[in-house]
Amino acid sequence: MKKVISILVLFITLAALPLAAQQTFEKGALYLIRSKKFADAVINYSESGNGSAVTLQNVAECGASRLWTVADLSGSVRFINPFDNVSFHATGAGKIEIAENNGSDESQLWKLEPVGENTYLLVAANNPDKAVRAVSKSSLALVPKKGLKNDKAAHFEIVKSNVSGFDAS
C-alpha cells in the first residue's frame, strides 16, 4: 500500500511541474515584449490598420504601441494592445502583422515555449512549427522553429511595464 501511495504522490508531483513553470500574467497589466538579442528593442507597430507590420523598435522611441495585455487562453496567449484594440497575428505568408482583436481568430494565438526566466519562443498556435525571430534590429519574421531554442534572435522576454494597467481590477 505504501508503494502505491508513493507512486501516486510521485505521479501527481510530476504532473504538476509544468504548471509550476508556467508564468502567470496579471489581468489588465501592461507588458513589454523585449528582444533578448536587441536588448533595447521591443515588439511594436507603427500603424494600427489591419495588415500593418509588427516590428522591433527602441523602447525609448515607442509610444503606447509597445504595450500589450496578455490574455491567457487555455495554454495559449493573445497579445492585445488595448489602446487600439489590436493584436498581432501570424500570417500564412510568414509575416507578423497587426489585426483587429478577434476572439475567434486562431492566428492571433501564441504558445509560449520557455527558454529562460520570463523568456520564451513565441510559437504560432495556428502553425506550431514556426516561431517569431528578429531578423534585424527592426524586422520580425515567422520562421521554422527547429534550432531556435539556442538562438537569441528568437528569444523574447515578457516584462511588466511601469505604465499602469488598462483594466486591472
mmCIF file with all atom_site columns, C-alpha atoms in Angstrom:
data_model
loop_
_atom_site.group_PDB
_atom_site.id
_atom_site.type_symbol
_atom_site.label_atom_id
_atom_site.label_alt_id
_atom_site.label_comp_id
_atom_site.label_asym_id
_atom_site.label_entity_id
_atom_site.label_seq_id
_atom_site.pdbx_PDB_ins_code
_atom_site.Cartn_x
_atom_site.Cartn_y
_atom_site.Cartn_z
_atom_site.occupancy
_atom_site.B_iso_or_equiv
_atom_site.pdbx_formal_charge
_atom_site.auth_seq_id
_atom_site.auth_comp_id
_atom_site.auth_asym_id
_atom_site.auth_atom_id
_atom_site.pdbx_PDB_model_num
ATOM 1   C CA . MET A 1 1   ? 0.000   0.000  0.000   1.00 0.00 ? 1   MET A CA 1
ATOM 2   C CA . LYS A 1 2   ? 2.860   2.404  0.847   1.00 0.00 ? 2   LYS A CA 1
ATOM 3   C CA . LYS A 1 3   ? 4.390   1.713  -2.538  1.00 0.00 ? 3   LYS A CA 1
ATOM 4   C CA . VAL A 1 4   ? 1.114   2.557  -4.324  1.00 0.00 ? 4   VAL A CA 1
ATOM 5   C CA . ILE A 1 5   ? 0.757   5.818  -2.360  1.00 0.00 ? 5   ILE A CA 1
ATOM 6   C CA . SER A 1 6   ? 4.389   6.750  -3.071  1.00 0.00 ? 6   SER A CA 1
ATOM 7   C CA . ILE A 1 7   ? 3.916   6.135  -6.766  1.00 0.00 ? 7   ILE A CA 1
ATOM 8   C CA . LEU A 1 8   ? 0.687   8.159  -6.740  1.00 0.00 ? 8   LEU A CA 1
ATOM 9   C CA . VAL A 1 9   ? 2.385   11.097 -4.974  1.00 0.00 ? 9   VAL A CA 1
ATOM 10  C CA . LEU A 1 10  ? 5.290   10.949 -7.439  1.00 0.00 ? 10  LEU A CA 1
ATOM 11  C CA . PHE A 1 11  ? 2.889   10.932 -10.393 1.00 0.00 ? 11  PHE A CA 1
ATOM 12  C CA . ILE A 1 12  ? 0.921   13.931 -9.069  1.00 0.00 ? 12  ILE A CA 1
ATOM 13  C CA . THR A 1 13  ? 4.152   15.847 -8.399  1.00 0.00 ? 13  THR A CA 1
ATOM 14  C CA . LEU A 1 14  ? 5.483   15.179 -11.895 1.00 0.00 ? 14  LEU A CA 1
ATOM 15  C CA . ALA A 1 15  ? 2.149   16.128 -13.457 1.00 0.00 ? 15  ALA A CA 1
ATOM 16  C CA . ALA A 1 16  ? 2.162   19.468 -11.599 1.00 0.00 ? 16  ALA A CA 1
ATOM 17  C CA . LEU A 1 17  ? 5.714   20.503 -12.628 1.00 0.00 ? 17  LEU A CA 1
ATOM 18  C CA . PRO A 1 18  ? 4.740   22.084 -15.980 1.00 0.00 ? 18  PRO A CA 1
ATOM 19  C CA . LEU A 1 19  ? 2.074   24.130 -14.199 1.00 0.00 ? 19  LEU A CA 1
ATOM 20  C CA . ALA A 1 20  ? 4.610   25.478 -11.713 1.00 0.00 ? 20  ALA A CA 1
ATOM 21  C CA . ALA A 1 21  ? 6.923   26.589 -14.531 1.00 0.00 ? 21  ALA A CA 1
ATOM 22  C CA . GLN A 1 22  ? 4.195   28.491 -16.359 1.00 0.00 ? 22  GLN A CA 1
ATOM 23  C CA . GLN A 1 23  ? 4.256   32.263 -15.942 1.00 0.00 ? 23  GLN A CA 1
ATOM 24  C CA . THR A 1 24  ? 1.014   33.894 -14.950 1.00 0.00 ? 24  THR A CA 1
ATOM 25  C CA . PHE A 1 25  ? 0.114   37.293 -16.308 1.00 0.00 ? 25  PHE A CA 1
ATOM 26  C CA . GLU A 1 26  ? -1.787  39.886 -14.342 1.00 0.00 ? 26  GLU A CA 1
ATOM 27  C CA . LYS A 1 27  ? -5.208  40.690 -15.795 1.00 0.00 ? 27  LYS A CA 1
ATOM 28  C CA . GLY A 1 28  ? -5.168  44.217 -17.206 1.00 0.00 ? 28  GLY A CA 1
ATOM 29  C CA . ALA A 1 29  ? -1.446  44.753 -16.614 1.00 0.00 ? 29  ALA A CA 1
ATOM 30  C CA . LEU A 1 30  ? 0.578   46.140 -19.488 1.00 0.00 ? 30  LEU A CA 1
ATOM 31  C CA . TYR A 1 31  ? 3.657   44.281 -20.696 1.00 0.00 ? 31  TYR A CA 1
ATOM 32  C CA . LEU A 1 32  ? 6.642   44.892 -22.953 1.00 0.00 ? 32  LEU A CA 1
ATOM 33  C CA . ILE A 1 33  ? 7.839   42.079 -25.200 1.00 0.00 ? 33  ILE A CA 1
ATOM 34  C CA . ARG A 1 34  ? 11.585  42.648 -25.288 1.00 0.00 ? 34  ARG A CA 1
ATOM 35  C CA . SER A 1 35  ? 14.038  41.072 -27.710 1.00 0.00 ? 35  SER A CA 1
ATOM 36  C CA . LYS A 1 36  ? 16.865  39.189 -25.975 1.00 0.00 ? 36  LYS A CA 1
ATOM 37  C CA . LYS A 1 37  ? 19.209  39.802 -28.929 1.00 0.00 ? 37  LYS A CA 1
ATOM 38  C CA . PHE A 1 38  ? 18.494  43.533 -29.249 1.00 0.00 ? 38  PHE A CA 1
ATOM 39  C CA . ALA A 1 39  ? 18.081  44.478 -25.567 1.00 0.00 ? 39  ALA A CA 1
ATOM 40  C CA . ASP A 1 40  ? 16.602  47.956 -26.088 1.00 0.00 ? 40  ASP A CA 1
ATOM 41  C CA . ALA A 1 41  ? 14.109  46.779 -28.719 1.00 0.00 ? 41  ALA A CA 1
ATOM 42  C CA . VAL A 1 42  ? 10.511  45.770 -28.054 1.00 0.00 ? 42  VAL A CA 1
ATOM 43  C CA . ILE A 1 43  ? 7.719   44.413 -30.222 1.00 0.00 ? 43  ILE A CA 1
ATOM 44  C CA . ASN A 1 44  ? 5.837   47.387 -31.600 1.00 0.00 ? 44  ASN A CA 1
ATOM 45  C CA . TYR A 1 45  ? 3.780   48.579 -34.558 1.00 0.00 ? 45  TYR A CA 1
ATOM 46  C CA . SER A 1 46  ? 3.641   51.970 -36.236 1.00 0.00 ? 46  SER A CA 1
ATOM 47  C CA . GLU A 1 47  ? 0.164   51.803 -37.788 1.00 0.00 ? 47  GLU A CA 1
ATOM 48  C CA . SER A 1 48  ? -2.899  50.207 -36.235 1.00 0.00 ? 48  SER A CA 1
ATOM 49  C CA . GLY A 1 49  ? -4.564  49.240 -39.536 1.00 0.00 ? 49  GLY A CA 1
ATOM 50  C CA . ASN A 1 50  ? -5.082  45.579 -40.432 1.00 0.00 ? 50  ASN A CA 1
ATOM 51  C CA . GLY A 1 51  ? -2.044  44.174 -42.220 1.00 0.00 ? 51  GLY A CA 1
ATOM 52  C CA . SER A 1 52  ? 0.431   46.679 -40.764 1.00 0.00 ? 52  SER A CA 1
ATOM 53  C CA . ALA A 1 53  ? 3.809   45.173 -39.947 1.00 0.00 ? 53  ALA A CA 1
ATOM 54  C CA . VAL A 1 54  ? 4.812   44.303 -36.408 1.00 0.00 ? 54  VAL A CA 1
ATOM 55  C CA . THR A 1 55  ? 8.411   45.338 -35.844 1.00 0.00 ? 55  THR A CA 1
ATOM 56  C CA . LEU A 1 56  ? 11.068  45.832 -33.225 1.00 0.00 ? 56  LEU A CA 1
ATOM 57  C CA . GLN A 1 57  ? 11.758  49.373 -32.141 1.00 0.00 ? 57  GLN A CA 1
ATOM 58  C CA . ASN A 1 58  ? 13.871  51.015 -29.481 1.00 0.00 ? 58  ASN A CA 1
ATOM 59  C CA . VAL A 1 59  ? 11.674  51.207 -26.385 1.00 0.00 ? 59  VAL A CA 1
ATOM 60  C CA . ALA A 1 60  ? 12.551  54.886 -25.831 1.00 0.00 ? 60  ALA A CA 1
ATOM 61  C CA . GLU A 1 61  ? 11.158  55.749 -29.286 1.00 0.00 ? 61  GLU A CA 1
ATOM 62  C CA . CYS A 1 62  ? 7.828   53.938 -28.862 1.00 0.00 ? 62  CYS A CA 1
ATOM 63  C CA . GLY A 1 63  ? 4.510   55.250 -27.664 1.00 0.00 ? 63  GLY A CA 1
ATOM 64  C CA . ALA A 1 64  ? 1.579   53.154 -26.440 1.00 0.00 ? 64  ALA A CA 1
ATOM 65  C CA . SER A 1 65  ? 2.016   50.761 -29.386 1.00 0.00 ? 65  SER A CA 1
ATOM 66  C CA . ARG A 1 66  ? 4.735   48.968 -27.386 1.00 0.00 ? 66  ARG A CA 1
ATOM 67  C CA . LEU A 1 67  ? 2.313   47.981 -24.594 1.00 0.00 ? 67  LEU A CA 1
ATOM 68  C CA . TRP A 1 68  ? 0.391   44.712 -24.559 1.00 0.00 ? 68  TRP A CA 1
ATOM 69  C CA . THR A 1 69  ? -2.017  42.940 -22.265 1.00 0.00 ? 69  THR A CA 1
ATOM 70  C CA . VAL A 1 70  ? -1.508  39.182 -22.191 1.00 0.00 ? 70  VAL A CA 1
ATOM 71  C CA . ALA A 1 71  ? -4.736  37.188 -22.289 1.00 0.00 ? 71  ALA A CA 1
ATOM 72  C CA . ASP A 1 72  ? -4.202  33.601 -21.120 1.00 0.00 ? 72  ASP A CA 1
ATOM 73  C CA . LEU A 1 73  ? -6.408  31.253 -23.148 1.00 0.00 ? 73  LEU A CA 1
ATOM 74  C CA . SER A 1 74  ? -6.067  27.601 -22.091 1.00 0.00 ? 74  SER A CA 1
ATOM 75  C CA . GLY A 1 75  ? -2.398  27.140 -22.847 1.00 0.00 ? 75  GLY A CA 1
ATOM 76  C CA . SER A 1 76  ? -2.133  29.875 -25.468 1.00 0.00 ? 76  SER A CA 1
ATOM 77  C CA . VAL A 1 77  ? -1.946  33.637 -25.120 1.00 0.00 ? 77  VAL A CA 1
ATOM 78  C CA . ARG A 1 78  ? -3.190  36.587 -27.129 1.00 0.00 ? 78  ARG A CA 1
ATOM 79  C CA . PHE A 1 79  ? -1.205  39.840 -27.043 1.00 0.00 ? 79  PHE A CA 1
ATOM 80  C CA . ILE A 1 80  ? -3.618  42.778 -27.209 1.00 0.00 ? 80  ILE A CA 1
ATOM 81  C CA . ASN A 1 81  ? -2.807  46.456 -27.401 1.00 0.00 ? 81  ASN A CA 1
ATOM 82  C CA . PRO A 1 82  ? -5.823  47.870 -25.512 1.00 0.00 ? 82  PRO A CA 1
ATOM 83  C CA . PHE A 1 83  ? -5.334  51.419 -26.796 1.00 0.00 ? 83  PHE A CA 1
ATOM 84  C CA . ASP A 1 84  ? -6.027  50.457 -30.427 1.00 0.00 ? 84  ASP A CA 1
ATOM 85  C CA . ASN A 1 85  ? -7.787  47.103 -29.723 1.00 0.00 ? 85  ASN A CA 1
ATOM 86  C CA . VAL A 1 86  ? -5.371  45.251 -31.988 1.00 0.00 ? 86  VAL A CA 1
ATOM 87  C CA . SER A 1 87  ? -3.471  42.010 -31.679 1.00 0.00 ? 87  SER A CA 1
ATOM 88  C CA . PHE A 1 88  ? -0.564  40.652 -33.671 1.00 0.00 ? 88  PHE A CA 1
ATOM 89  C CA . HIS A 1 89  ? -1.061  37.523 -35.712 1.00 0.00 ? 89  HIS A CA 1
ATOM 90  C CA . ALA A 1 90  ? 0.850   35.021 -37.816 1.00 0.00 ? 90  ALA A CA 1
ATOM 91  C CA . THR A 1 91  ? 0.011   35.244 -41.497 1.00 0.00 ? 91  THR A CA 1
ATOM 92  C CA . GLY A 1 92  ? 0.151   32.340 -43.904 1.00 0.00 ? 92  GLY A CA 1
ATOM 93  C CA . ALA A 1 93  ? 2.937   34.208 -45.709 1.00 0.00 ? 93  ALA A CA 1
ATOM 94  C CA . GLY A 1 94  ? 5.275   34.008 -42.701 1.00 0.00 ? 94  GLY A CA 1
ATOM 95  C CA . LYS A 1 95  ? 4.736   37.580 -41.529 1.00 0.00 ? 95  LYS A CA 1
ATOM 96  C CA . ILE A 1 96  ? 3.669   39.005 -38.194 1.00 0.00 ? 96  ILE A CA 1
ATOM 97  C CA . GLU A 1 97  ? 1.057   41.684 -38.730 1.00 0.00 ? 97  GLU A CA 1
ATOM 98  C CA . ILE A 1 98  ? -1.475  43.753 -36.812 1.00 0.00 ? 98  ILE A CA 1
ATOM 99  C CA . ALA A 1 99  ? -5.136  42.756 -36.939 1.00 0.00 ? 99  ALA A CA 1
ATOM 100 C CA . GLU A 1 100 ? -8.214  43.934 -35.124 1.00 0.00 ? 100 GLU A CA 1
ATOM 101 C CA . ASN A 1 101 ? -8.533  41.936 -31.907 1.00 0.00 ? 101 ASN A CA 1
ATOM 102 C CA . ASN A 1 102 ? -10.792 38.993 -32.734 1.00 0.00 ? 102 ASN A CA 1
ATOM 103 C CA . GLY A 1 103 ? -11.514 36.355 -30.091 1.00 0.00 ? 103 GLY A CA 1
ATOM 104 C CA . SER A 1 104 ? -12.167 33.645 -32.680 1.00 0.00 ? 104 SER A CA 1
ATOM 105 C CA . ASP A 1 105 ? -9.055  34.230 -34.826 1.00 0.00 ? 105 ASP A CA 1
ATOM 106 C CA . GLU A 1 106 ? -6.620  31.406 -34.084 1.00 0.00 ? 106 GLU A CA 1
ATOM 107 C CA . SER A 1 107 ? -3.836  33.225 -35.961 1.00 0.00 ? 107 SER A CA 1
ATOM 108 C CA . GLN A 1 108 ? -3.738  35.683 -33.011 1.00 0.00 ? 108 GLN A CA 1
ATOM 109 C CA . LEU A 1 109 ? -2.909  32.904 -30.530 1.00 0.00 ? 109 LEU A CA 1
ATOM 110 C CA . TRP A 1 110 ? 0.640   32.157 -29.438 1.00 0.00 ? 110 TRP A CA 1
ATOM 111 C CA . LYS A 1 111 ? 2.230   29.351 -27.436 1.00 0.00 ? 111 LYS A CA 1
ATOM 112 C CA . LEU A 1 112 ? 4.970   30.442 -25.058 1.00 0.00 ? 112 LEU A CA 1
ATOM 113 C CA . GLU A 1 113 ? 7.810   27.909 -25.001 1.00 0.00 ? 113 GLU A CA 1
ATOM 114 C CA . PRO A 1 114 ? 10.164  28.725 -22.094 1.00 0.00 ? 114 PRO A CA 1
ATOM 115 C CA . VAL A 1 115 ? 13.862  29.138 -22.905 1.00 0.00 ? 115 VAL A CA 1
ATOM 116 C CA . GLY A 1 116 ? 14.839  31.037 -19.723 1.00 0.00 ? 116 GLY A CA 1
ATOM 117 C CA . GLU A 1 117 ? 13.392  33.085 -16.887 1.00 0.00 ? 117 GLU A CA 1
ATOM 118 C CA . ASN A 1 118 ? 10.457  35.093 -18.324 1.00 0.00 ? 118 ASN A CA 1
ATOM 119 C CA . THR A 1 119 ? 11.970  34.351 -21.745 1.00 0.00 ? 119 THR A CA 1
ATOM 120 C CA . TYR A 1 120 ? 10.136  32.472 -24.468 1.00 0.00 ? 120 TYR A CA 1
ATOM 121 C CA . LEU A 1 121 ? 9.910   31.380 -28.032 1.00 0.00 ? 121 LEU A CA 1
ATOM 122 C CA . LEU A 1 122 ? 6.709   32.916 -29.440 1.00 0.00 ? 122 LEU A CA 1
ATOM 123 C CA . VAL A 1 123 ? 5.247   29.968 -31.349 1.00 0.00 ? 123 VAL A CA 1
ATOM 124 C CA . ALA A 1 124 ? 2.286   30.495 -33.671 1.00 0.00 ? 124 ALA A CA 1
ATOM 125 C CA . ALA A 1 125 ? -0.602  28.387 -32.340 1.00 0.00 ? 125 ALA A CA 1
ATOM 126 C CA . ASN A 1 126 ? -2.008  28.040 -35.868 1.00 0.00 ? 126 ASN A CA 1
ATOM 127 C CA . ASN A 1 127 ? 1.398   26.923 -37.179 1.00 0.00 ? 127 ASN A CA 1
ATOM 128 C CA . PRO A 1 128 ? 3.235   25.213 -34.272 1.00 0.00 ? 128 PRO A CA 1
ATOM 129 C CA . ASP A 1 129 ? 6.352   24.514 -36.355 1.00 0.00 ? 129 ASP A CA 1
ATOM 130 C CA . LYS A 1 130 ? 7.053   28.263 -36.674 1.00 0.00 ? 130 LYS A CA 1
ATOM 131 C CA . ALA A 1 131 ? 8.135   30.941 -34.203 1.00 0.00 ? 131 ALA A CA 1
ATOM 132 C CA . VAL A 1 132 ? 8.891   34.662 -34.224 1.00 0.00 ? 132 VAL A CA 1
ATOM 133 C CA . ARG A 1 133 ? 12.511  35.631 -34.866 1.00 0.00 ? 133 ARG A CA 1
ATOM 134 C CA . ALA A 1 134 ? 14.196  39.031 -35.065 1.00 0.00 ? 134 ALA A CA 1
ATOM 135 C CA . VAL A 1 135 ? 15.849  39.079 -38.481 1.00 0.00 ? 135 VAL A CA 1
ATOM 136 C CA . SER A 1 136 ? 17.309  42.536 -37.829 1.00 0.00 ? 136 SER A CA 1
ATOM 137 C CA . LYS A 1 137 ? 17.116  45.225 -35.152 1.00 0.00 ? 137 LYS A CA 1
ATOM 138 C CA . SER A 1 138 ? 13.768  46.308 -36.579 1.00 0.00 ? 138 SER A CA 1
ATOM 139 C CA . SER A 1 139 ? 12.345  43.366 -38.505 1.00 0.00 ? 139 SER A CA 1
ATOM 140 C CA . LEU A 1 140 ? 10.498  40.227 -37.365 1.00 0.00 ? 140 LEU A CA 1
ATOM 141 C CA . ALA A 1 141 ? 9.594   37.089 -39.291 1.00 0.00 ? 141 ALA A CA 1
ATOM 142 C CA . LEU A 1 142 ? 7.854   33.800 -38.686 1.00 0.00 ? 142 LEU A CA 1
ATOM 143 C CA . VAL A 1 143 ? 10.479  31.099 -39.273 1.00 0.00 ? 143 VAL A CA 1
ATOM 144 C CA . PRO A 1 144 ? 10.830  27.337 -38.760 1.00 0.00 ? 144 PRO A CA 1
ATOM 145 C CA . LYS A 1 145 ? 11.112  26.636 -35.031 1.00 0.00 ? 145 LYS A CA 1
ATOM 146 C CA . LYS A 1 146 ? 13.793  23.975 -35.320 1.00 0.00 ? 146 LYS A CA 1
ATOM 147 C CA . GLY A 1 147 ? 17.048  25.140 -33.719 1.00 0.00 ? 147 GLY A CA 1
ATOM 148 C CA . LEU A 1 148 ? 15.622  28.339 -32.208 1.00 0.00 ? 148 LEU A CA 1
ATOM 149 C CA . LYS A 1 149 ? 15.947  27.261 -28.566 1.00 0.00 ? 149 LYS A CA 1
ATOM 150 C CA . ASN A 1 150 ? 19.618  28.345 -28.771 1.00 0.00 ? 150 ASN A CA 1
ATOM 151 C CA . ASP A 1 151 ? 19.075  31.402 -30.980 1.00 0.00 ? 151 ASP A CA 1
ATOM 152 C CA . LYS A 1 152 ? 18.814  34.681 -29.006 1.00 0.00 ? 152 LYS A CA 1
ATOM 153 C CA . ALA A 1 153 ? 17.191  36.335 -32.017 1.00 0.00 ? 153 ALA A CA 1
ATOM 154 C CA . ALA A 1 154 ? 14.120  34.155 -31.311 1.00 0.00 ? 154 ALA A CA 1
ATOM 155 C CA . HIS A 1 155 ? 14.054  34.745 -27.546 1.00 0.00 ? 155 HIS A CA 1
ATOM 156 C CA . PHE A 1 156 ? 11.627  37.288 -26.131 1.00 0.00 ? 156 PHE A CA 1
ATOM 157 C CA . GLU A 1 157 ? 11.284  38.425 -22.547 1.00 0.00 ? 157 GLU A CA 1
ATOM 158 C CA . ILE A 1 158 ? 7.821   39.432 -21.360 1.00 0.00 ? 158 ILE A CA 1
ATOM 159 C CA . VAL A 1 159 ? 8.176   42.072 -18.648 1.00 0.00 ? 159 VAL A CA 1
ATOM 160 C CA . LYS A 1 160 ? 5.595   44.087 -16.808 1.00 0.00 ? 160 LYS A CA 1
ATOM 161 C CA . SER A 1 161 ? 5.632   47.733 -17.831 1.00 0.00 ? 161 SER A CA 1
ATOM 162 C CA . ASN A 1 162 ? 5.889   50.652 -15.414 1.00 0.00 ? 162 ASN A CA 1
ATOM 163 C CA . VAL A 1 163 ? 2.760   52.038 -17.090 1.00 0.00 ? 163 VAL A CA 1
ATOM 164 C CA . SER A 1 164 ? -0.403  51.452 -15.040 1.00 0.00 ? 164 SER A CA 1
ATOM 165 C CA . GLY A 1 165 ? -2.704  48.631 -16.076 1.00 0.00 ? 165 GLY A CA 1
ATOM 166 C CA . PHE A 1 166 ? -5.524  49.208 -18.518 1.00 0.00 ? 166 PHE A CA 1
ATOM 167 C CA . ASP A 1 167 ? -8.431  47.446 -16.850 1.00 0.00 ? 167 ASP A CA 1
ATOM 168 C CA . ALA A 1 168 ? -6.867  45.902 -13.741 1.00 0.00 ? 168 ALA A CA 1
ATOM 169 C CA . SER A 1 169 ? -9.395  45.064 -11.060 1.00 0.00 ? 169 SER A CA 1
#
